[in-house]
Every structure is written in C-alpha cells, then in structure tokens.
C-alpha cells in the first residue's frame, strides 16, 4: 500500500535568531524571535537535457528511449534493490482483462483507487496514475532511464515525483507514458473530477524531524539553514547544521547498505558498511561544507534577483567527518591509483534517492586530497539528513559534490550526467540571463574565497565600555588557507584586521576548515554604521566589492563583501 499524504499544516518555524544581511543587531544574537510561517512549496528543478551521455553499457531497451534525459540515466543507477525479488503475484482476472482490453482501447476501463494501490512497487505489474489516467508501467521499467526510481510512485500518482524530476514534464515523455495507458480512475473515487490529494503518495513523508532552530526555506524537499549567530563554534553541531536536500531523504538500513564501485572496465566491486569501517584505515578530517547558494539572498538584494533558494549566510557549516579514503577503496577495488589511464578524468557518485554528481579523478586519488567516504559526523553515526549511512566528503569543493546516501561510485571518462553536474551548479556572465550556454560553463568544483558576519553583540562583562564583538567566518576552496580578514566599520572607507587565531591551528598542508574571526570595537564607533568584512586566501584571492560583477542568474557562489548595518 502506498503511504498516504498527511495533510499537515504548514510548518511554523521558530528560531533563536533571525539574521538578515542588511540588519543584524546585538539583541538578535541573544534571544528568540518568531519567524513568519513558511508554507510548503514544491520545488521544481530546472530540466533541459545535457547532450553528452556518459559512456557505459546500458540495457538495449534503453536505447529506444534515449531521447529521455541523461539526468535520469544517473538516477538509473540508484535503485537496483527495489524490485525484481518480489514473488510472482496472483493477478485477478479483472486486471488481466483490463490489461488486454487496454491494449485495444485503454480509455474504456475504470479502476478503483484501492485496486490501483495494490499495483505498488512490490507488485509484478506496477501501475501509476497521472491525472485521472491509469498506466501499467511494467514494460517501461527496464527501459526507464530513471530506472526503478519510478517504482517509488507505483500504486499511486506519478505527479509528485514528476514535479521533482521536472524533466518529465514534456510531450515526448507524456507520449511514452500514453503507450502504457490501461484505463481511468473510477469516477466514484474522484473529487471534483480529480484524484483526491489524500490518496496521493507523498515522497517526503518519511523525512526525519528537524531541529526547530533551523531556518526553513522549503520543507519538501528540506532546505534549511543555520541561524547565523549559532555558527559560533569551530565545529558546527549536527542539529543545527544546514540541510540541503534536492529530493526526499531515503531511509536506508545500515546492514543492507552496499557501496558498489564500478571500475573503468565495467567490473564492479561491492562493499558493505562493515567492510568500509573495518577493512580500511579510518581518517578523521575537519572540513567545511558550503552550499553553492550560500548568501544568494545577498546577491538578489545587492544586484538583481537570482534564481534558487534565497539563502542568507547560514548555508555553511564545519564538521568532523570520519571514514576511509576514497583513494584507498578505489585501490582495493583494483584501480591503479598511482598511474591511472589518461582518459579517465572523473569519479561519479550516485545517491540512493537519485541525486548524482562527480569530482575530478585527480582530486579523488590525491593522497592529500582527503576525499573520504564518511560514516560519522562529529564522532557520531551520520544522521538521516546528512547522508546516513554513507556520504562522500570532497573537502575544498562545493558541497554539491559531497553526495549523501552514496551507493555507487563510477570511474568514468565523463562527468556525472545529472542536472546537478550539467546545469544547476554553474556560473555565467552577469549579462547571460536568458539562455545561458550550459555546456560552455564548467561545473563548479573548488570554490572562491568567502567571508561573512554572523553576529554582533555587546561584550559580556563590559557593559560600561560598551564594546561590541563582531564575529564571523572566512573560508576558501581547494584547501587554501585564509591569511587575513579585513574589517571596515565605515562601509569600506578604512580597514583593520580581525583576530583570526581563535580556532585550533591547522598544521596540515591544506586547510579544509573555515576560520572564525572576531573584531572588537567601541559601540559608539559603529552605531548606525555599516560593518564590512572581506577575506584573503593564501593565493591572495579576495572578494569583490559588489555583487554585480559576479551576478549570475543561478545565484551561485555569492561572495561579495558582506555588509551589515549595526543598529541595536
Ligand atoms: N544524495 C544527495 N546528496 C547531496 C544533496 C542531495 O540533495 N542529495 N545535496 C547536495 C548539496 S547541493 C549540498 S549543499 C550538500 C548539503 O549537505 P548537508 O545537507 O549535509 O548540509 O549535500 C550535497 N549532497
Ligand atoms: Mo548546495
């Protein structure tokens, strides 16, 4: 039986502190203030197709459907455990007749919702509903580029899924589906001519509960950021670590979880979680994850509206991650990490819910690249939102490449074919807003230098002198150290340096963690003033003064000076 859609009231979100980029005050760092109700929104992902498909073998039936997206080809890897093992089911005669009749004229038959729901993912003949039409997708599954992911919808409406995988919303896909039409939903089960909402499967209904302090931008899928003032510790607590999900949270069982490594010759090697924990040296790295969209709202406010979730400065966090090196696992699987073939350039990762991304092979096999397959975050088993039981951590690279719920690693000549590699996480010229050339822009990997103000508060015990402590983070991609953090309390007219030796000193060669900084100033000096921060990394890269030069329609990699007015 499909899970039922629970008619939940929209989330009421409360957080300790609401920070906005324009306005951040002492009082806001200290106590709670309610945030307005945020209603559930369904997020539609951009969709057109990447031209190149990854070179690898595919079932022959797939060729016939090759016009459907390479994005779903990536998803195709994600699902191998969902079906096929189910025992043969006794179909009732009516179903059989319906199917036969359907071949002749599928429009004549009607089915009760209760009958349709029996044709779920475990059934021998899975059905889906779209609108009020019923389709038997049994013969589509083998060839469906998204593979068994479509079975998630079996027994109910396919629409909630196609709202997520918006790539389906086009005529050629509808035409394929039409070939599987077997009838209509019985009018007795319709309300106002439609399938009632409460019978529609909600892909998100197994999502975990989240900490109420997170600032929720969308709840299905969950996109929630840390309230900036809570980013006040070197290691960010798991509960308030930002959550960025494109889809639902797959509920996985550690004992059953397997990681498949697909080598360049197509050979596959499988690892259980216990193999990964016990048969490899475990590494602990402290690394910052930053969403490509962190501070996007600052770009929207400082330049023009940029598409995507309007994150403030809290789509970033620093954590301790533990697991084996990807390099060691690849070597164990039989890959020559010391001398890889030239044409192999990428390592693709596939998440169990269908997300996918890739990193350059050079990063994956660099002994100092520290790419790990993490099963722990801050010393504890990963939480469902952050990738339980296994996720990639590719430190120094944009967080979109640190694939959660990873269950497949593929060595390839090509990047991941997913929309998150081919389209969403790229930048374009400030002028390139109408029809950006997706193929020309490279996928974001290492990230530029960044800094932000997270809190301004009166120093404790210094009430008479009324010093204000300004705090924040600075971070750069590629393991480049932050060498300086510059602060201005007159909107960029004059500068001083912030204190940066707050956190443990990194003696390693690369710096995967943010550097927190602090600057203390008499309150009288900054009342009504605009405080600005900019950072410099070891390559002497720094941040642009304004948002316009780095404006891009996707709002990725916002990194202009962060300006906040002090107005207690
Ligand atoms: N499987 C999977 N991995 C994923 C994502 C996802 O939606 N699914 N989101 C990516 C993006 S865009 C970001 S910013 C990080 C967020 O990681 P977090 O939710 O643990 O903070 O995960 C990345 N890995
Ligand atoms: Mo992200």
Coordinates of C-alpha atoms and ligand atoms in Angstrom, one line a residue:
X1 CA 0.0 0.0 0.0
X2 CA 1.3 3.4 -0.8
X3 CA 2.0 5.8 2.1
X4 CA -0.7 8.3 2.5
X5 CA -0.3 12.0 2.2
X6 CA -0.8 13.5 5.6
X7 CA -2.5 16.8 5.4
X8 CA -0.1 18.7 7.5
X9 CA -0.4 22.3 8.4
X10 CA 2.4 24.3 7.0
X11 CA 5.5 24.3 9.2
X12 CA 5.6 27.0 11.8
X13 CA 9.2 27.8 12.1
X14 CA 10.8 29.3 15.2
X15 CA 14.4 30.1 15.5
X16 CA 16.7 31.5 18.1
X17 CA 17.7 34.3 16.0
X18 CA 16.8 35.8 12.7
X19 CA 19.6 37.4 10.9
X20 CA 19.2 39.3 7.7
X21 CA 22.1 40.5 5.8
X22 CA 21.0 44.2 6.0
X23 CA 20.2 44.2 9.6
X24 CA 21.9 42.3 12.4
X25 CA 21.8 43.5 15.9
X26 CA 23.0 42.7 19.4
X27 CA 19.6 41.7 20.6
X28 CA 19.1 39.4 17.7
X29 CA 22.1 37.4 18.7
X30 CA 20.7 36.7 22.1
X31 CA 17.0 35.7 22.2
X32 CA 14.3 34.1 20.2
X33 CA 12.1 35.8 17.8
X34 CA 9.4 34.2 15.7
X35 CA 9.8 33.8 12.0
X36 CA 6.8 34.1 9.8
X37 CA 5.0 30.9 8.7
X38 CA 6.7 29.3 5.7
X39 CA 4.3 27.2 3.6
X40 CA 5.2 24.1 1.9
X41 CA 6.3 24.7 -1.6
X42 CA 7.2 22.1 -4.2
X43 CA 10.4 22.9 -5.8
X44 CA 10.7 22.4 -9.5
X45 CA 14.2 21.7 -10.7
X46 CA 15.4 23.0 -14.0
X47 CA 15.5 20.4 -16.5
X48 CA 16.6 20.6 -20.1
X49 CA 19.0 17.9 -21.2
X50 CA 22.7 17.7 -21.3
X51 CA 23.8 16.5 -24.7
X52 CA 26.5 14.2 -23.7
X53 CA 25.6 10.9 -22.1
X54 CA 28.0 9.0 -20.0
X55 CA 29.7 6.3 -21.9
X56 CA 28.8 3.0 -20.4
X57 CA 26.8 0.0 -21.2
X58 CA 23.0 0.3 -20.9
X59 CA 20.2 -2.1 -21.4
X60 CA 19.2 -2.3 -25.0
X61 CA 15.7 -1.3 -24.2
X62 CA 17.2 2.0 -23.0
X63 CA 18.3 2.9 -26.5
X64 CA 14.8 3.1 -27.7
X65 CA 14.1 5.7 -25.0
X66 CA 17.4 7.5 -25.3
X67 CA 15.6 10.8 -26.0
X68 CA 14.8 11.0 -22.3
X69 CA 17.2 12.7 -20.2
X70 CA 20.7 11.8 -19.2
X71 CA 19.7 13.1 -15.8
X72 CA 17.5 10.1 -15.3
X73 CA 20.3 7.9 -16.6
X74 CA 22.2 8.9 -13.5
X75 CA 19.2 8.1 -11.4
X76 CA 19.0 4.8 -13.1
X77 CA 21.9 3.6 -11.0
X78 CA 20.2 4.4 -7.9
X79 CA 17.7 1.8 -7.4
X80 CA 18.7 -1.7 -8.0
X81 CA 17.3 -3.1 -4.8
X82 CA 13.7 -2.0 -5.2
X83 CA 12.2 -4.7 -7.3
X84 CA 12.7 -8.0 -9.1
X85 CA 12.9 -10.1 -6.0
X86 CA 9.2 -9.9 -5.3
X87 CA 7.4 -13.3 -5.6
X88 CA 5.1 -13.7 -8.5
X89 CA 1.7 -12.4 -7.6
X90 CA -1.7 -13.8 -8.5
X91 CA -3.3 -11.2 -10.7
X92 CA -7.0 -11.2 -10.5
X93 CA -8.8 -11.8 -13.7
X94 CA -10.3 -8.4 -13.9
X95 CA -6.8 -6.9 -14.0
X96 CA -5.8 -9.3 -16.7
X97 CA -8.8 -8.4 -18.8
X98 CA -8.2 -4.8 -18.2
X99 CA -4.7 -5.1 -19.5
X100 CA -5.8 -6.9 -22.6
X101 CA -8.6 -4.5 -23.2
X102 CA -6.3 -1.7 -22.5
X103 CA -4.2 -2.7 -25.4
X104 CA -7.2 -2.2 -27.6
X105 CA -8.7 0.8 -26.0
X106 CA -7.3 1.8 -22.6
X107 CA -9.8 4.6 -22.3
X108 CA -12.8 2.3 -21.6
X109 CA -11.7 0.6 -18.4
X110 CA -12.0 2.1 -15.0
X111 CA -10.3 1.1 -11.8
X112 CA -10.9 1.8 -8.1
X113 CA -8.1 3.5 -6.2
X114 CA -7.9 0.6 -3.9
X115 CA -7.2 -1.7 -6.8
X116 CA -4.6 0.6 -8.2
X117 CA -2.8 0.9 -4.9
X118 CA -2.3 -2.9 -5.0
X119 CA -0.1 -2.4 -8.0
X120 CA 2.7 -0.9 -6.0
X121 CA 6.4 -1.3 -6.2
X122 CA 6.3 -4.9 -5.0
X123 CA 3.7 -5.9 -7.5
X124 CA 4.6 -7.8 -10.7
X125 CA 2.7 -5.3 -12.7
X126 CA 3.2 -1.8 -11.2
X127 CA 0.8 0.9 -12.2
X128 CA 0.8 4.7 -11.9
X129 CA -1.8 7.4 -12.1
X130 CA -1.3 10.6 -14.0
X131 CA -4.3 13.0 -13.9
X132 CA -7.1 10.5 -13.9
X133 CA -5.5 8.1 -16.3
X134 CA -4.0 4.7 -15.2
X135 CA -0.9 3.3 -16.7
X136 CA 0.7 -0.2 -16.4
X137 CA 4.4 0.6 -16.5
X138 CA 5.6 -2.9 -16.2
X139 CA 7.2 -2.8 -19.6
X140 CA 8.6 0.6 -19.1
X141 CA 10.7 -0.1 -16.1
X142 CA 13.6 -1.9 -17.8
X143 CA 13.9 0.9 -20.3
X144 CA 13.1 3.8 -18.0
X145 CA 16.2 6.0 -17.9
X146 CA 15.5 6.8 -14.3
X147 CA 15.2 3.1 -13.7
X148 CA 13.4 1.8 -10.7
X149 CA 13.1 5.2 -9.2
X150 CA 9.8 5.4 -11.0
X151 CA 8.6 2.5 -8.8
X152 CA 8.6 4.9 -5.9
X153 CA 5.4 6.2 -7.5
X154 CA 3.8 2.8 -8.3
X155 CA 0.3 2.2 -6.9
X156 CA -0.4 5.9 -6.9
X157 CA 0.1 9.2 -8.7
X158 CA 3.3 9.8 -10.5
X159 CA 2.8 13.6 -10.3
X160 CA 4.5 14.4 -7.0
X161 CA 7.7 12.7 -8.5
X162 CA 7.4 14.4 -11.8
X163 CA 7.1 17.7 -10.0
X164 CA 10.5 17.0 -8.6
X165 CA 12.0 15.4 -11.7
X166 CA 10.6 18.2 -13.8
X167 CA 12.5 16.8 -16.7
X168 CA 9.5 14.6 -17.3
X169 CA 7.2 17.5 -17.9
X170 CA 7.3 17.5 -21.7
X171 CA 5.5 16.0 -24.5
X172 CA 7.9 13.2 -25.5
X173 CA 7.7 11.7 -22.0
X174 CA 3.9 12.1 -22.0
X175 CA 3.8 10.3 -25.3
X176 CA 5.8 7.4 -24.0
X177 CA 3.6 7.1 -21.0
X178 CA 0.5 7.2 -23.2
X179 CA 1.7 3.9 -24.7
X180 CA 1.1 2.2 -21.3
X181 CA -2.5 3.5 -20.8
X182 CA -4.8 0.9 -19.5
X183 CA -7.8 2.9 -18.3
X184 CA -9.1 5.6 -15.9
X185 CA -9.6 6.1 -12.2
X186 CA -13.2 5.1 -11.4
X187 CA -15.3 8.3 -11.2
X188 CA -16.6 7.1 -7.8
X189 CA -13.2 7.8 -6.4
X190 CA -12.8 11.3 -7.9
X191 CA -13.5 14.5 -6.1
X192 CA -14.3 17.4 -8.4
X193 CA -13.1 15.3 -11.2
X194 CA -9.7 14.7 -9.7
X195 CA -7.9 12.1 -7.7
X196 CA -8.1 13.4 -4.1
X197 CA -5.0 14.7 -2.5
X198 CA -5.2 12.4 0.4
X199 CA -4.6 9.4 -1.9
X200 CA -1.5 10.8 -3.4
X201 CA 1.7 9.4 -2.1
X202 CA 3.9 12.0 -0.5
X203 CA 7.6 11.2 -1.3
X204 CA 8.6 13.2 1.7
X205 CA 6.5 11.6 4.4
X206 CA 9.5 9.6 5.7
X207 CA 11.7 12.6 6.1
X208 CA 13.2 13.0 9.6
X209 CA 12.2 15.6 12.2
X210 CA 14.4 18.7 12.2
X211 CA 15.6 21.0 14.9
X212 CA 13.2 23.9 15.3
X213 CA 16.0 26.4 15.3
X214 CA 16.8 25.7 11.7
X215 CA 15.5 28.4 9.3
X216 CA 13.4 26.5 6.8
X217 CA 13.2 27.9 3.3
X218 CA 11.4 24.9 1.8
X219 CA 10.2 21.8 3.6
X220 CA 9.7 19.4 0.7
X221 CA 12.5 19.0 -0.1
X222 CA 14.0 20.3 3.1
X223 CA 16.2 23.3 2.6
X224 CA 17.1 24.9 6.0
X225 CA 19.9 27.0 7.1
X226 CA 21.7 27.6 10.4
X227 CA 20.7 30.8 12.2
X228 CA 24.0 32.7 11.6
X229 CA 24.6 33.6 15.3
X230 CA 24.6 29.8 16.1
X231 CA 27.6 29.4 13.8
X232 CA 29.7 30.5 16.8
X233 CA 31.7 27.3 17.3
X234 CA 34.6 25.9 15.3
X235 CA 32.7 22.6 14.9
X236 CA 29.0 23.1 14.0
X237 CA 26.6 20.9 16.0
X238 CA 24.8 18.3 13.8
X239 CA 21.4 19.5 15.0
X240 CA 21.8 23.0 13.5
X241 CA 24.0 22.1 10.6
X242 CA 22.3 23.3 7.4
X243 CA 20.3 20.8 5.4
X244 CA 20.2 21.0 1.7
X245 CA 18.1 18.2 0.0
X246 CA 17.0 18.2 -3.6
X247 CA 14.7 15.2 -3.1
X248 CA 13.4 13.2 -0.2
X249 CA 15.6 11.5 2.5
X250 CA 16.0 7.8 1.6
X251 CA 15.5 5.7 4.6
X252 CA 18.4 3.2 4.5
X253 CA 19.3 0.3 6.6
X254 CA 23.0 0.2 7.5
X255 CA 23.2 -3.6 7.5
X256 CA 21.8 -3.7 4.0
X257 CA 23.6 -0.8 2.6
X258 CA 26.2 -1.5 -0.1
X259 CA 28.6 0.6 -1.9
X260 CA 29.3 -0.5 -5.5
X261 CA 32.5 0.6 -7.1
X262 CA 32.3 0.5 -10.9
X263 CA 35.7 0.4 -12.5
X264 CA 36.7 1.6 -15.9
X265 CA 36.4 -1.8 -17.4
X266 CA 32.9 -2.1 -16.2
X267 CA 33.8 -4.5 -13.4
X268 CA 32.0 -3.9 -10.1
X269 CA 33.2 -4.4 -6.6
X270 CA 30.8 -4.3 -3.6
X271 CA 31.5 -3.1 -0.1
X272 CA 29.3 -3.4 3.0
X273 CA 29.3 -0.7 5.7
X274 CA 31.2 -3.2 7.9
X275 CA 33.9 -3.6 5.1
X276 CA 34.3 0.2 4.9
X277 CA 34.6 0.6 8.7
X278 CA 36.8 -2.4 9.5
X279 CA 38.9 -3.2 6.4
X280 CA 40.3 0.3 5.8
X281 CA 42.3 2.8 7.7
X282 CA 39.8 5.4 9.1
X283 CA 40.5 9.1 8.6
X284 CA 39.1 11.9 10.5
X285 CA 39.1 15.3 8.7
X286 CA 37.6 18.5 9.8
X287 CA 36.0 20.2 6.8
X288 CA 33.6 23.0 5.9
X289 CA 30.7 22.3 3.6
X290 CA 29.3 25.3 1.9
X291 CA 26.3 25.2 -0.4
X292 CA 26.8 26.9 -3.8
X293 CA 23.8 29.0 -3.0
X294 CA 25.1 30.3 0.4
X295 CA 24.4 34.1 0.6
X296 CA 22.3 34.0 -2.6
X297 CA 19.8 36.4 -1.0
X298 CA 22.6 38.9 -0.6
X299 CA 23.2 38.8 -4.4
X300 CA 19.5 39.1 -5.0
X301 CA 19.3 42.2 -2.8
X302 CA 22.7 43.7 -3.9
X303 CA 22.2 43.2 -7.6
X304 CA 19.2 41.6 -9.2
X305 CA 17.0 38.6 -8.3
X306 CA 19.0 35.4 -8.7
X307 CA 17.1 32.1 -9.1
X308 CA 17.1 29.5 -6.3
X309 CA 16.6 29.1 -2.6
X310 CA 17.2 32.6 -1.1
X311 CA 19.8 31.5 1.5
X312 CA 21.2 34.0 4.0
X313 CA 24.8 33.4 5.4
X314 CA 23.9 30.1 7.1
X315 CA 24.2 27.5 4.3
X316 CA 27.6 26.6 5.5
X317 CA 29.0 24.5 8.4
X318 CA 32.1 22.9 9.7
X319 CA 32.2 19.3 10.9
X320 CA 34.5 16.4 11.7
X321 CA 34.0 13.6 9.2
X322 CA 35.2 10.0 9.7
X323 CA 35.6 7.2 7.2
X324 CA 38.0 5.5 4.8
X325 CA 39.7 7.4 2.0
X326 CA 38.0 7.1 -1.4
X327 CA 41.5 6.6 -2.8
X328 CA 42.1 3.5 -0.6
X329 CA 38.7 2.0 -1.6
X330 CA 39.4 2.5 -5.3
X331 CA 42.8 0.9 -4.9
X332 CA 41.3 -2.0 -3.1
X333 CA 38.7 -2.4 -5.9
X334 CA 41.6 -2.9 -8.2
X335 CA 42.1 0.6 -9.6
X336 CA 45.7 1.7 -10.2
X337 CA 45.5 5.0 -8.2
X338 CA 49.2 5.6 -8.8
X339 CA 49.1 5.6 -12.6
X340 CA 45.5 6.0 -13.9
X341 CA 44.8 6.0 -17.6
X342 CA 44.8 9.5 -19.1
X343 CA 41.3 9.3 -20.5
X344 CA 39.7 8.6 -17.1
X345 CA 39.0 12.0 -15.7
X346 CA 36.0 11.8 -13.3
X347 CA 34.6 9.9 -10.4
X348 CA 30.8 9.9 -10.3
X349 CA 28.7 9.4 -7.2
X350 CA 25.1 8.3 -7.1
X351 CA 22.9 8.9 -4.1
X352 CA 20.2 6.3 -3.1
X353 CA 17.4 8.8 -3.8
X354 CA 18.7 9.6 -7.3
X355 CA 20.9 12.6 -6.8
X356 CA 24.3 12.4 -8.5
X357 CA 27.4 14.5 -9.0
X358 CA 31.1 14.0 -9.8
X359 CA 34.5 15.2 -9.0
X360 CA 37.7 15.2 -11.0
X361 CA 39.6 11.9 -10.6
X362 CA 42.7 13.8 -9.7
X363 CA 41.0 15.1 -6.5
X364 CA 39.7 11.6 -5.7
X365 CA 43.1 9.9 -5.9
X366 CA 45.3 12.7 -4.5
X367 CA 46.7 11.3 -1.2
X368 CA 46.4 14.9 0.2
X369 CA 43.0 15.5 -1.4
X370 CA 41.4 13.9 1.7
X371 CA 38.2 12.7 -0.1
X372 CA 36.6 10.3 2.3
X373 CA 33.5 8.1 2.4
X374 CA 32.2 9.4 5.7
X375 CA 30.0 7.3 8.1
X376 CA 30.4 9.6 11.0
X377 CA 29.8 13.3 11.6
X378 CA 31.2 14.9 14.8
X379 CA 32.0 11.5 16.2
X380 CA 28.6 10.0 15.8
X381 CA 26.8 7.9 13.1
X382 CA 25.6 10.2 10.3
X383 CA 22.1 11.5 10.7
X384 CA 19.5 10.7 8.0
X385 CA 19.5 14.3 6.7
X386 CA 23.3 14.4 6.4
X387 CA 23.7 11.1 4.5
X388 CA 23.2 8.1 6.7
X389 CA 24.8 5.6 6.4
X390 CA 27.4 6.9 3.9
X391 CA 28.3 10.1 2.2
X392 CA 31.2 11.5 0.2
X393 CA 33.2 14.3 1.7
X394 CA 35.1 16.2 -1.0
X395 CA 36.7 18.9 1.1
X396 CA 37.5 22.2 -0.6
X397 CA 34.9 21.5 -3.3
X398 CA 31.4 22.9 -3.4
X399 CA 29.2 20.9 -1.1
X400 CA 27.0 19.7 -4.0
X401 CA 29.8 17.2 -4.9
X402 CA 29.7 15.6 -1.4
X403 CA 27.0 13.2 -2.3
X404 CA 24.9 11.9 0.5
X405 CA 23.4 8.4 0.8
X406 CA 26.1 7.3 -1.7
X407 CA 25.7 3.8 -3.0
X408 CA 27.6 3.9 -6.3
X409 CA 30.9 5.2 -7.3
X410 CA 31.8 5.1 -11.0
X411 CA 35.1 5.8 -12.6
X412 CA 34.4 7.4 -15.9
X413 CA 35.6 9.4 -18.9
X414 CA 32.6 11.7 -18.4
X415 CA 31.3 13.9 -15.6
X416 CA 28.0 12.9 -13.9
X417 CA 25.1 13.3 -16.4
X418 CA 22.9 14.6 -13.6
X419 CA 21.3 18.0 -13.8
X420 CA 23.2 19.0 -10.7
X421 CA 26.5 18.5 -12.6
X422 CA 25.4 19.5 -16.1
X423 CA 23.3 22.5 -15.2
X424 CA 22.4 23.8 -11.8
X425 CA 25.8 24.4 -10.3
X426 CA 27.5 26.6 -12.9
X427 CA 28.0 30.3 -13.2
X428 CA 27.6 32.6 -16.2
X429 CA 28.3 36.2 -17.1
X430 CA 26.2 38.9 -15.4
X431 CA 24.6 39.5 -18.8
X432 CA 23.9 35.9 -19.6
X433 CA 20.4 35.5 -18.1
X434 CA 18.1 34.4 -20.9
X435 CA 19.6 31.3 -22.4
X436 CA 22.9 30.5 -20.7
X437 CA 25.1 28.1 -22.6
X438 CA 25.1 25.3 -20.1
X439 CA 27.7 23.3 -21.9
X440 CA 30.3 26.0 -22.1
X441 CA 30.5 26.7 -18.4
X442 CA 32.3 24.2 -16.3
X443 CA 30.7 22.6 -13.3
X444 CA 31.7 24.3 -10.0
X445 CA 34.3 22.3 -8.1
X446 CA 36.7 24.4 -5.9
X447 CA 35.1 27.5 -4.5
X448 CA 36.3 31.1 -4.2
X449 CA 37.2 33.0 -1.1
X450 CA 34.3 33.8 1.2
X451 CA 33.6 35.6 4.5
X452 CA 30.5 36.7 6.4
X453 CA 29.4 38.4 9.6
X454 CA 27.4 36.0 11.8
X455 CA 26.9 38.1 14.9
X456 CA 27.4 41.5 16.5
X457 CA 26.9 41.5 20.3
X458 CA 27.9 43.6 23.3
X459 CA 30.9 42.0 25.0
X460 CA 29.9 40.3 28.2
X461 CA 31.1 42.0 31.4
X462 CA 32.0 45.1 29.6
X463 CA 28.7 47.0 30.0
X464 CA 30.3 50.3 30.9
X465 CA 32.7 50.5 28.0
X466 CA 30.1 49.0 25.7
X467 CA 32.4 47.2 23.3
X468 CA 30.8 45.3 20.5
X469 CA 32.1 41.9 19.4
X470 CA 31.7 41.3 15.8
X471 CA 32.1 37.6 14.7
X472 CA 32.0 35.6 11.6
X473 CA 33.7 33.1 9.3
X474 CA 36.1 33.1 6.4
X475 CA 36.7 30.2 4.1
X476 CA 38.3 29.4 0.8
X477 CA 38.1 26.4 -1.6
X478 CA 40.8 24.0 -2.6
X479 CA 42.3 23.8 0.9
X480 CA 43.6 27.4 0.5
X481 CA 44.3 28.9 3.9
X482 CA 42.7 32.2 5.0
X483 CA 45.6 34.5 5.6
X484 CA 43.8 37.7 6.5
X485 CA 40.4 39.0 7.4
X486 CA 39.8 42.7 6.8
X487 CA 37.1 44.7 8.6
X488 CA 35.7 48.1 7.9
X489 CA 33.3 49.9 10.2
X490 CA 32.7 52.7 7.7
X491 CA 31.4 50.8 4.8
X492 CA 34.8 50.2 3.2
X493 CA 36.4 53.6 3.7
X494 CA 39.1 52.4 6.1
X495 CA 40.2 48.9 7.2
X496 CA 41.6 46.9 10.1
X497 CA 42.3 43.3 10.6
X498 CA 40.2 40.9 12.6
X499 CA 41.6 38.4 15.1
X500 CA 41.8 35.0 13.4
X501 CA 43.7 32.8 15.9
X502 CA 40.6 31.6 17.6
X503 CA 40.4 28.1 16.4
X504 CA 42.8 25.1 16.6
X505 CA 45.9 25.8 14.4
X506 CA 45.9 23.7 11.3
X507 CA 49.4 22.2 10.8
X508 CA 48.4 20.3 7.8
X509 CA 49.2 21.2 4.2
X510 CA 45.7 22.0 3.3
X511 CA 43.1 23.9 5.2
X512 CA 39.6 22.4 4.7
X513 CA 38.0 24.3 7.6
X514 CA 36.7 27.7 7.9
X515 CA 38.5 30.3 10.0
X516 CA 36.4 32.0 12.5
X517 CA 37.3 35.6 13.2
X518 CA 36.5 38.3 15.8
X519 CA 36.7 42.1 15.9
X520 CA 36.0 44.2 19.0
X521 CA 35.1 47.8 18.6
X522 CA 33.5 50.5 20.9
X523 CA 29.8 50.7 20.3
X524 CA 29.9 54.5 19.8
X525 CA 32.1 54.0 16.8
X526 CA 29.7 51.8 14.9
X527 CA 26.2 53.0 15.9
X528 CA 24.3 53.2 12.6
X529 CA 27.4 52.3 10.7
X530 CA 27.8 49.6 8.0
X531 CA 30.3 47.0 9.0
X532 CA 32.0 45.2 6.2
X533 CA 34.1 42.0 6.0
X534 CA 36.3 40.6 3.3
X535 CA 38.9 37.9 3.5
X536 CA 42.1 37.0 1.6
X537 CA 43.3 33.4 1.0
X538 CA 46.9 32.1 0.6
X539 CA 46.8 32.7 -3.2
X540 CA 45.9 36.3 -2.4
X541 CA 42.5 35.9 -3.9
X542 CA 40.0 38.2 -2.3
X543 CA 36.3 39.0 -2.6
X544 CA 34.6 41.5 -5.0
X545 CA 33.3 44.8 -3.5
X546 CA 29.8 44.4 -5.0
X547 CA 27.5 41.7 -6.2
X548 CA 27.1 42.9 -9.8
X549 CA 30.4 41.7 -11.2
X550 CA 29.7 38.1 -10.0
X551 CA 26.0 38.2 -10.6
X552 CA 24.8 35.0 -12.3
X553 CA 21.2 34.0 -13.0
X554 CA 21.6 30.9 -10.8
X555 CA 22.9 32.9 -7.9
X556 CA 25.8 30.6 -7.3
X557 CA 29.0 31.4 -5.4
X558 CA 27.8 34.7 -4.0
X559 CA 31.0 36.1 -2.4
X560 CA 31.0 39.9 -2.5
X561 CA 31.9 41.8 0.7
X562 CA 29.4 41.2 3.4
X563 CA 27.9 44.4 4.7
X564 CA 25.7 44.6 7.8
X565 CA 24.4 47.7 9.4
X566 CA 24.8 47.9 13.2
X567 CA 21.5 49.1 14.6
X568 CA 20.8 47.6 18.0
Ligands
LIG1 N1 22.2 12.4 -2.3 C1 22.3 13.8 -2.2 N2 23.5 14.3 -1.9 C2 23.6 15.7 -1.8 C3 22.5 16.5 -2.0 C4 21.2 15.9 -2.2 O1 20.2 16.5 -2.4 N3 21.2 14.5 -2.4 N4 22.6 17.9 -1.9 C5 24.0 18.4 -2.1 C6 24.1 19.8 -1.8 S1 23.7 20.9 -3.0 C7 24.7 20.3 -0.6 S2 24.9 21.9 -0.3 C8 25.1 19.3 0.4 C9 24.4 19.6 1.7 O2 24.8 18.7 2.7 P1 24.1 18.8 4.1 O3 22.6 18.7 3.9 O4 24.6 17.6 4.9 O5 24.4 20.1 4.7 O6 24.8 18.0 0.1 C10 25.0 17.6 -1.3 N5 24.8 16.2 -1.5
LIG2 MO1 24.2 23.0 -2.3

